[in-house]
């Protein structure tokens, strides 16, 4: 596989703009655990190794049990490990990330709106949208996950 360009070096202003959204998300008041969970699930769906590695490490660092982390991609089958807020965030994350298939149905929206305030739902959607953008950058330019880069 050929080396792909470093998008951070080529378009620093564009990445700085994305970083501003990232900074907003971390100051918006939405629980950091919910944000990191949404980031991880989005990255799992999109198959972004770099982001899966990063957000798994973030969740572990912030206290998520390894057993729970390992089951995020199959949370429906391990629902008892997740809070109602986490389940709502995961379901909404899947619907928003798969928007071409789901069109974020009324059912999906209403389930999330029953748990999150309007502002929290907007902020969660911003987080999911941003992670989808970051995934596309990392995948397109083959950014290696830290675990693989260390080898």
Coordinates of N, CA and C in Angstrom, one line a residue:
X1 N 0.8 -1.2 0.0 CA 0.0 0.0 0.0 C 0.9 1.2 0.0
X2 N 0.6 2.2 -0.8 CA 1.4 3.4 -0.9 C 1.1 4.4 0.2
X3 N 2.1 5.2 0.6 CA 1.9 6.2 1.6 C 0.9 7.3 1.1
X4 N 0.0 7.6 1.9 CA -0.9 8.7 1.6 C -0.6 10.0 2.3
X5 N -1.0 11.1 1.8 CA -0.6 12.4 2.4 C -1.0 12.6 3.8
X6 N -0.3 13.4 4.5 CA -0.7 13.8 5.9 C -1.7 15.0 5.8
X7 N -3.0 14.7 5.9 CA -4.0 15.7 5.7 C -3.9 16.9 6.7
X8 N -3.3 16.6 7.9 CA -3.1 17.7 8.9 C -2.1 18.7 8.4
X9 N -1.1 18.2 7.7 CA 0.0 19.1 7.2 C -0.5 19.9 6.0
X10 N -1.4 19.2 5.2 CA -1.8 19.8 3.9 C -2.9 20.8 4.1
X11 N -3.8 20.6 5.0 CA -5.0 21.5 5.2 C -5.2 21.8 6.7
X12 N -4.2 22.4 7.3 CA -4.3 22.7 8.8 C -5.4 23.5 9.2
X13 N -5.8 24.5 8.3 CA -7.0 25.3 8.7 C -8.3 24.5 8.7
X14 N -8.4 23.6 7.8 CA -9.6 22.8 7.8 C -9.7 21.9 9.0
X15 N -8.6 21.3 9.4 CA -8.6 20.5 10.6 C -8.7 21.3 11.8
X16 N -8.2 22.5 11.8 CA -8.4 23.4 13.0 C -9.9 23.7 13.1
X17 N -10.6 23.9 12.0 CA -12.1 24.2 12.1 C -12.8 22.9 12.7
X18 N -12.4 21.8 12.2 CA -13.0 20.5 12.8 C -12.6 20.5 14.3
X19 N -11.4 20.9 14.7 CA -11.0 20.9 16.1 C -11.8 21.8 16.9
X20 N -12.3 22.9 16.3 CA -13.2 23.8 17.0 C -14.5 23.2 17.4
X21 N -15.0 22.4 16.5 CA -16.3 21.7 16.8 C -16.0 20.6 17.9
X22 N -14.9 20.0 17.8 CA -14.5 19.0 18.8 C -14.4 19.7 20.2
X23 N -13.8 20.8 20.2 CA -13.7 21.6 21.5 C -15.1 21.9 22.0
X24 N -15.9 22.4 21.1 CA -17.3 22.7 21.6 C -18.0 21.5 22.2
X25 N -17.9 20.4 21.5 CA -18.5 19.1 22.0 C -18.1 18.8 23.4
X26 N -16.8 19.0 23.7 CA -16.2 18.6 25.0 C -16.6 19.6 26.1
X27 N -17.1 20.8 25.7 CA -17.6 21.8 26.6 C -19.1 22.0 26.7
X28 N -19.8 21.2 25.9 CA -21.3 21.5 25.7 C -22.1 21.0 26.9
X29 N -21.5 20.2 27.8 CA -22.3 19.7 28.9 C -22.7 18.3 28.8
X30 N -22.6 17.7 27.6 CA -23.0 16.3 27.4 C -21.9 15.5 28.1
X31 N -22.3 14.4 28.8 CA -21.4 13.6 29.5 C -20.3 13.0 28.6
X32 N -19.1 13.1 29.1 CA -17.9 12.7 28.3 C -18.0 11.2 28.0
X33 N -18.5 10.4 28.9 CA -18.7 9.0 28.6 C -19.6 8.7 27.4
X34 N -20.7 9.5 27.4 CA -21.6 9.4 26.3 C -21.0 9.8 25.0
X35 N -20.2 10.9 25.0 CA -19.5 11.4 23.8 C -18.6 10.3 23.3
X36 N -17.7 9.8 24.2 CA -16.7 8.8 23.8 C -17.4 7.5 23.3
X37 N -18.5 7.2 23.9 CA -19.2 6.0 23.5 C -19.8 6.2 22.1
X38 N -20.3 7.3 21.8 CA -20.8 7.7 20.5 C -19.6 7.7 19.5
X39 N -18.5 8.3 19.9 CA -17.3 8.3 19.0 C -16.9 6.9 18.6
X40 N -16.8 6.0 19.7 CA -16.4 4.6 19.4 C -17.4 3.9 18.5
X41 N -18.7 4.0 18.8 CA -19.6 3.2 18.0 C -19.7 3.7 16.6
X42 N -19.6 5.0 16.4 CA -19.5 5.6 15.0 C -18.3 5.0 14.3
X43 N -17.2 5.0 15.0 CA -15.9 4.5 14.4 C -16.0 3.0 14.1
X44 N -16.7 2.2 14.9 CA -16.8 0.8 14.7 C -17.7 0.6 13.4
X45 N -18.7 1.3 13.3 CA -19.6 1.1 12.1 C -18.9 1.5 10.9
X46 N -18.1 2.5 10.9 CA -17.3 3.0 9.7 C -16.1 2.2 9.5
X47 N -15.6 1.4 10.5 CA -14.4 0.6 10.3 C -13.1 1.4 10.3
X48 N -13.1 2.4 11.2 CA -11.9 3.3 11.3 C -11.0 2.8 12.4
X49 N -10.0 2.1 12.1 CA -9.1 1.5 13.1 C -8.4 2.5 14.0
X50 N -8.0 3.6 13.4 CA -7.3 4.7 14.1 C -8.3 5.2 15.2
X51 N -9.5 5.5 14.9 CA -10.5 6.1 15.8 C -10.9 5.0 16.8
X52 N -11.1 3.8 16.4 CA -11.5 2.7 17.3 C -10.4 2.6 18.4
X53 N -9.2 2.6 18.0 CA -8.1 2.5 18.9 C -8.1 3.7 19.9
X54 N -8.2 4.9 19.4 CA -8.2 6.1 20.2 C -9.3 6.1 21.2
X55 N -10.5 5.9 20.7 CA -11.7 6.0 21.6 C -11.8 4.9 22.6
X56 N -11.3 3.7 22.2 CA -11.3 2.6 23.2 C -10.4 2.9 24.3
X57 N -9.2 3.5 24.0 CA -8.3 3.9 25.0 C -8.9 5.0 25.9
X58 N -9.6 6.0 25.3 CA -10.2 7.0 26.1 C -11.2 6.5 27.1
X59 N -12.1 5.5 26.6 CA -13.1 4.9 27.5 C -12.4 4.2 28.6
X60 N -11.4 3.4 28.3 CA -10.7 2.7 29.4 C -10.0 3.7 30.4
X61 N -9.4 4.7 29.9 CA -8.8 5.7 30.7 C -9.8 6.4 31.6
X62 N -11.0 6.5 31.1 CA -12.0 7.2 31.9 C -12.9 6.2 32.8
X63 N -12.4 5.0 32.9 CA -13.0 4.1 33.8 C -14.0 3.0 33.3
X64 N -14.2 2.9 32.0 CA -15.0 1.9 31.5 C -14.4 0.5 31.7
X65 N -15.1 -0.5 32.2 CA -14.6 -1.8 32.3 C -14.3 -2.4 31.0
X66 N -13.2 -3.2 30.9 CA -12.8 -3.8 29.7 C -13.9 -4.7 29.1
X67 N -14.6 -5.5 30.0 CA -15.6 -6.4 29.6 C -16.8 -5.6 28.9
X68 N -17.1 -4.5 29.4 CA -18.1 -3.6 28.7 C -17.7 -3.1 27.4
X69 N -16.4 -2.6 27.4 CA -15.9 -2.0 26.2 C -15.9 -3.0 25.0
X70 N -15.5 -4.3 25.4 CA -15.4 -5.3 24.3 C -16.8 -5.6 23.7
X71 N -17.9 -5.2 24.4 CA -19.2 -5.6 23.9 C -20.0 -4.4 23.3
X72 N -19.3 -3.2 23.2 CA -20.0 -2.1 22.6 C -20.5 -2.4 21.2
X73 N -19.8 -3.1 20.4 CA -20.3 -3.3 19.0 C -21.5 -4.2 19.0
X74 N -21.8 -5.0 20.1 CA -22.9 -5.9 20.2 C -23.8 -5.5 21.4
X75 N -23.9 -4.2 21.7 CA -24.5 -3.8 22.9 C -26.0 -4.2 23.0
X76 N -26.6 -4.5 21.8 CA -28.0 -5.0 21.9 C -28.1 -6.3 22.6
X77 N -27.1 -7.1 22.5 CA -27.0 -8.4 23.1 C -26.5 -8.4 24.5
X78 N -25.9 -7.2 24.9 CA -25.4 -7.1 26.2 C -26.0 -5.9 26.9
X79 N -27.2 -5.6 26.6 CA -27.9 -4.4 27.0 C -27.9 -4.2 28.5
X80 N -27.9 -5.3 29.3 CA -27.9 -5.1 30.8 C -26.6 -4.4 31.3
X81 N -25.5 -4.4 30.5 CA -24.3 -3.7 30.9 C -24.4 -2.2 30.7
X82 N -25.3 -1.7 30.0 CA -25.4 -0.3 29.6 C -26.6 0.4 30.2
X83 N -26.4 1.6 30.6 CA -27.5 2.4 31.2 C -28.5 2.8 30.1
X84 N -29.6 3.3 30.5 CA -30.7 3.7 29.6 C -30.1 4.8 28.7
X85 N -29.4 5.8 29.3 CA -28.8 6.9 28.5 C -27.8 6.3 27.5
X86 N -26.9 5.4 27.9 CA -26.0 4.8 27.0 C -26.7 4.1 25.8
X87 N -27.7 3.3 26.1 CA -28.4 2.5 25.1 C -29.1 3.5 24.1
X88 N -29.7 4.6 24.6 CA -30.3 5.6 23.7 C -29.2 6.2 22.8
X89 N -28.1 6.6 23.4 CA -27.0 7.2 22.7 C -26.5 6.2 21.6
X90 N -26.3 5.0 22.0 CA -25.8 4.0 21.0 C -26.8 3.8 19.8
X91 N -28.1 3.6 20.2 CA -29.1 3.4 19.1 C -29.1 4.7 18.2
X92 N -29.1 5.9 18.8 CA -29.2 7.1 18.0 C -27.9 7.2 17.1
X93 N -26.8 6.9 17.7 CA -25.5 6.9 17.0 C -25.6 6.0 15.7
X94 N -26.1 4.8 15.9 CA -26.2 3.9 14.8 C -27.1 4.4 13.7
X95 N -28.2 5.0 14.1 CA -29.2 5.6 13.2 C -28.6 6.7 12.4
X96 N -28.0 7.6 13.1 CA -27.4 8.8 12.4 C -26.2 8.4 11.5
X97 N -25.4 7.5 12.0 CA -24.2 7.1 11.2 C -24.7 6.4 9.9
X98 N -25.8 5.6 10.0 CA -26.3 4.9 8.9 C -27.4 5.6 8.2
X99 N -27.3 6.9 8.2 CA -28.4 7.8 7.7 C -28.9 7.4 6.3
X100 N -28.1 7.0 5.4 CA -28.5 6.6 4.1 C -29.5 5.5 4.1
X101 N -29.4 4.6 5.1 CA -30.3 3.5 5.3 C -31.5 3.8 6.2
X102 N -31.2 4.5 7.2 CA -32.3 4.7 8.3 C -33.1 6.0 8.1
X103 N -32.5 7.0 7.5 CA -33.1 8.3 7.3 C -33.5 8.8 8.7
X104 N -32.8 8.3 9.8 CA -33.1 8.7 11.2 C -34.6 8.7 11.4
X105 N -35.1 7.5 11.4 CA -36.6 7.4 11.5 C -37.2 8.1 12.7
X106 N -38.5 8.4 12.6 CA -39.2 9.0 13.7 C -39.0 8.2 15.0
X107 N -39.1 6.8 14.8 CA -38.9 5.9 16.0 C -37.6 6.1 16.6
X108 N -36.5 6.2 15.8 CA -35.2 6.4 16.4 C -35.0 7.7 17.0
X109 N -35.6 8.8 16.4 CA -35.5 10.1 16.9 C -36.3 10.2 18.2
X110 N -37.5 9.7 18.2 CA -38.3 9.8 19.4 C -37.8 9.1 20.6
X111 N -37.1 7.9 20.4 CA -36.5 7.2 21.4 C -35.4 8.0 22.1
X112 N -34.6 8.6 21.3 CA -33.5 9.4 21.8 C -34.0 10.7 22.5
X113 N -35.1 11.3 21.9 CA -35.6 12.5 22.5 C -36.3 12.2 23.8
X114 N -36.7 11.0 24.1 CA -37.3 10.6 25.4 C -36.2 10.6 26.5
X115 N -35.0 10.5 26.1 CA -33.9 10.4 27.1 C -33.1 11.7 27.2
X116 N -32.9 12.3 26.0 CA -32.0 13.5 26.0 C -32.9 14.8 25.8
X117 N -32.4 15.9 26.4 CA -33.0 17.2 26.1 C -32.8 17.6 24.7
X118 N -33.5 18.6 24.2 CA -33.3 19.0 22.8 C -31.8 19.4 22.6
X119 N -31.2 20.2 23.5 CA -29.8 20.6 23.4 C -28.9 19.4 23.4
X120 N -29.1 18.5 24.3 CA -28.3 17.3 24.4 C -28.4 16.5 23.1
X121 N -29.6 16.4 22.5 CA -29.7 15.7 21.2 C -29.0 16.4 20.1
X122 N -29.1 17.7 20.0 CA -28.3 18.4 19.0 C -26.8 18.2 19.2
X123 N -26.4 18.3 20.5 CA -25.0 18.1 20.7 C -24.5 16.7 20.4
X124 N -25.3 15.7 20.8 CA -25.0 14.3 20.4 C -24.9 14.2 18.9
X125 N -25.8 14.8 18.2 CA -25.8 14.7 16.7 C -24.6 15.4 16.1
X126 N -24.2 16.5 16.7 CA -22.9 17.1 16.3 C -21.7 16.2 16.5
X127 N -21.7 15.6 17.7 CA -20.6 14.7 18.0 C -20.6 13.5 17.0
X128 N -21.7 12.9 16.7 CA -21.8 11.8 15.8 C -21.3 12.3 14.4
X129 N -21.8 13.4 14.0 CA -21.5 13.9 12.7 C -20.0 14.2 12.5
X130 N -19.4 14.8 13.6 CA -18.0 15.1 13.6 C -17.2 13.8 13.5
X131 N -17.6 12.8 14.3 CA -16.8 11.6 14.2 C -16.9 10.9 12.8
X132 N -18.1 11.0 12.2 CA -18.2 10.5 10.9 C -17.2 11.2 9.9
X133 N -17.1 12.5 10.1 CA -16.1 13.3 9.3 C -14.7 12.8 9.6
X134 N -14.3 12.7 10.8 CA -13.0 12.3 11.2 C -12.7 10.9 10.7
X135 N -13.7 10.0 10.8 CA -13.5 8.6 10.3 C -13.2 8.7 8.8
X136 N -13.9 9.5 8.1 CA -13.6 9.5 6.6 C -12.3 10.1 6.3
X137 N -11.8 11.0 7.1 CA -10.4 11.5 6.9 C -9.4 10.4 7.2
X138 N -9.5 9.8 8.3 CA -8.5 8.8 8.8 C -8.5 7.6 7.8
X139 N -9.7 7.1 7.4 CA -9.8 6.0 6.5 C -9.2 6.3 5.2
X140 N -9.6 7.5 4.6 CA -9.2 7.9 3.3 C -7.7 8.0 3.2
X141 N -7.1 8.5 4.2 CA -5.6 8.7 4.2 C -4.8 7.7 5.0
X142 N -5.5 6.6 5.4 CA -4.9 5.4 6.0 C -4.0 5.7 7.2
X143 N -4.6 6.5 8.1 CA -3.9 6.8 9.4 C -3.9 5.5 10.2
X144 N -2.7 5.2 10.7 CA -2.5 4.0 11.5 C -2.9 4.2 12.9
X145 N -3.6 3.2 13.5 CA -3.9 3.3 14.9 C -2.6 3.2 15.7
X146 N -2.6 3.8 16.9 CA -1.4 3.9 17.7 C -0.9 2.5 18.0
X147 N -1.7 1.5 18.2 CA -1.3 0.1 18.5 C -0.4 -0.4 17.3
X148 N -0.8 -0.1 16.1 CA -0.1 -0.6 14.9 C 1.1 0.3 14.6
X149 N 1.0 1.6 14.9 CA 2.2 2.5 14.6 C 3.3 2.2 15.6
X150 N 3.0 1.7 16.8 CA 4.0 1.4 17.8 C 4.8 0.1 17.4
X151 N 4.3 -0.7 16.5 CA 5.0 -1.9 16.2 C 6.1 -1.7 15.2

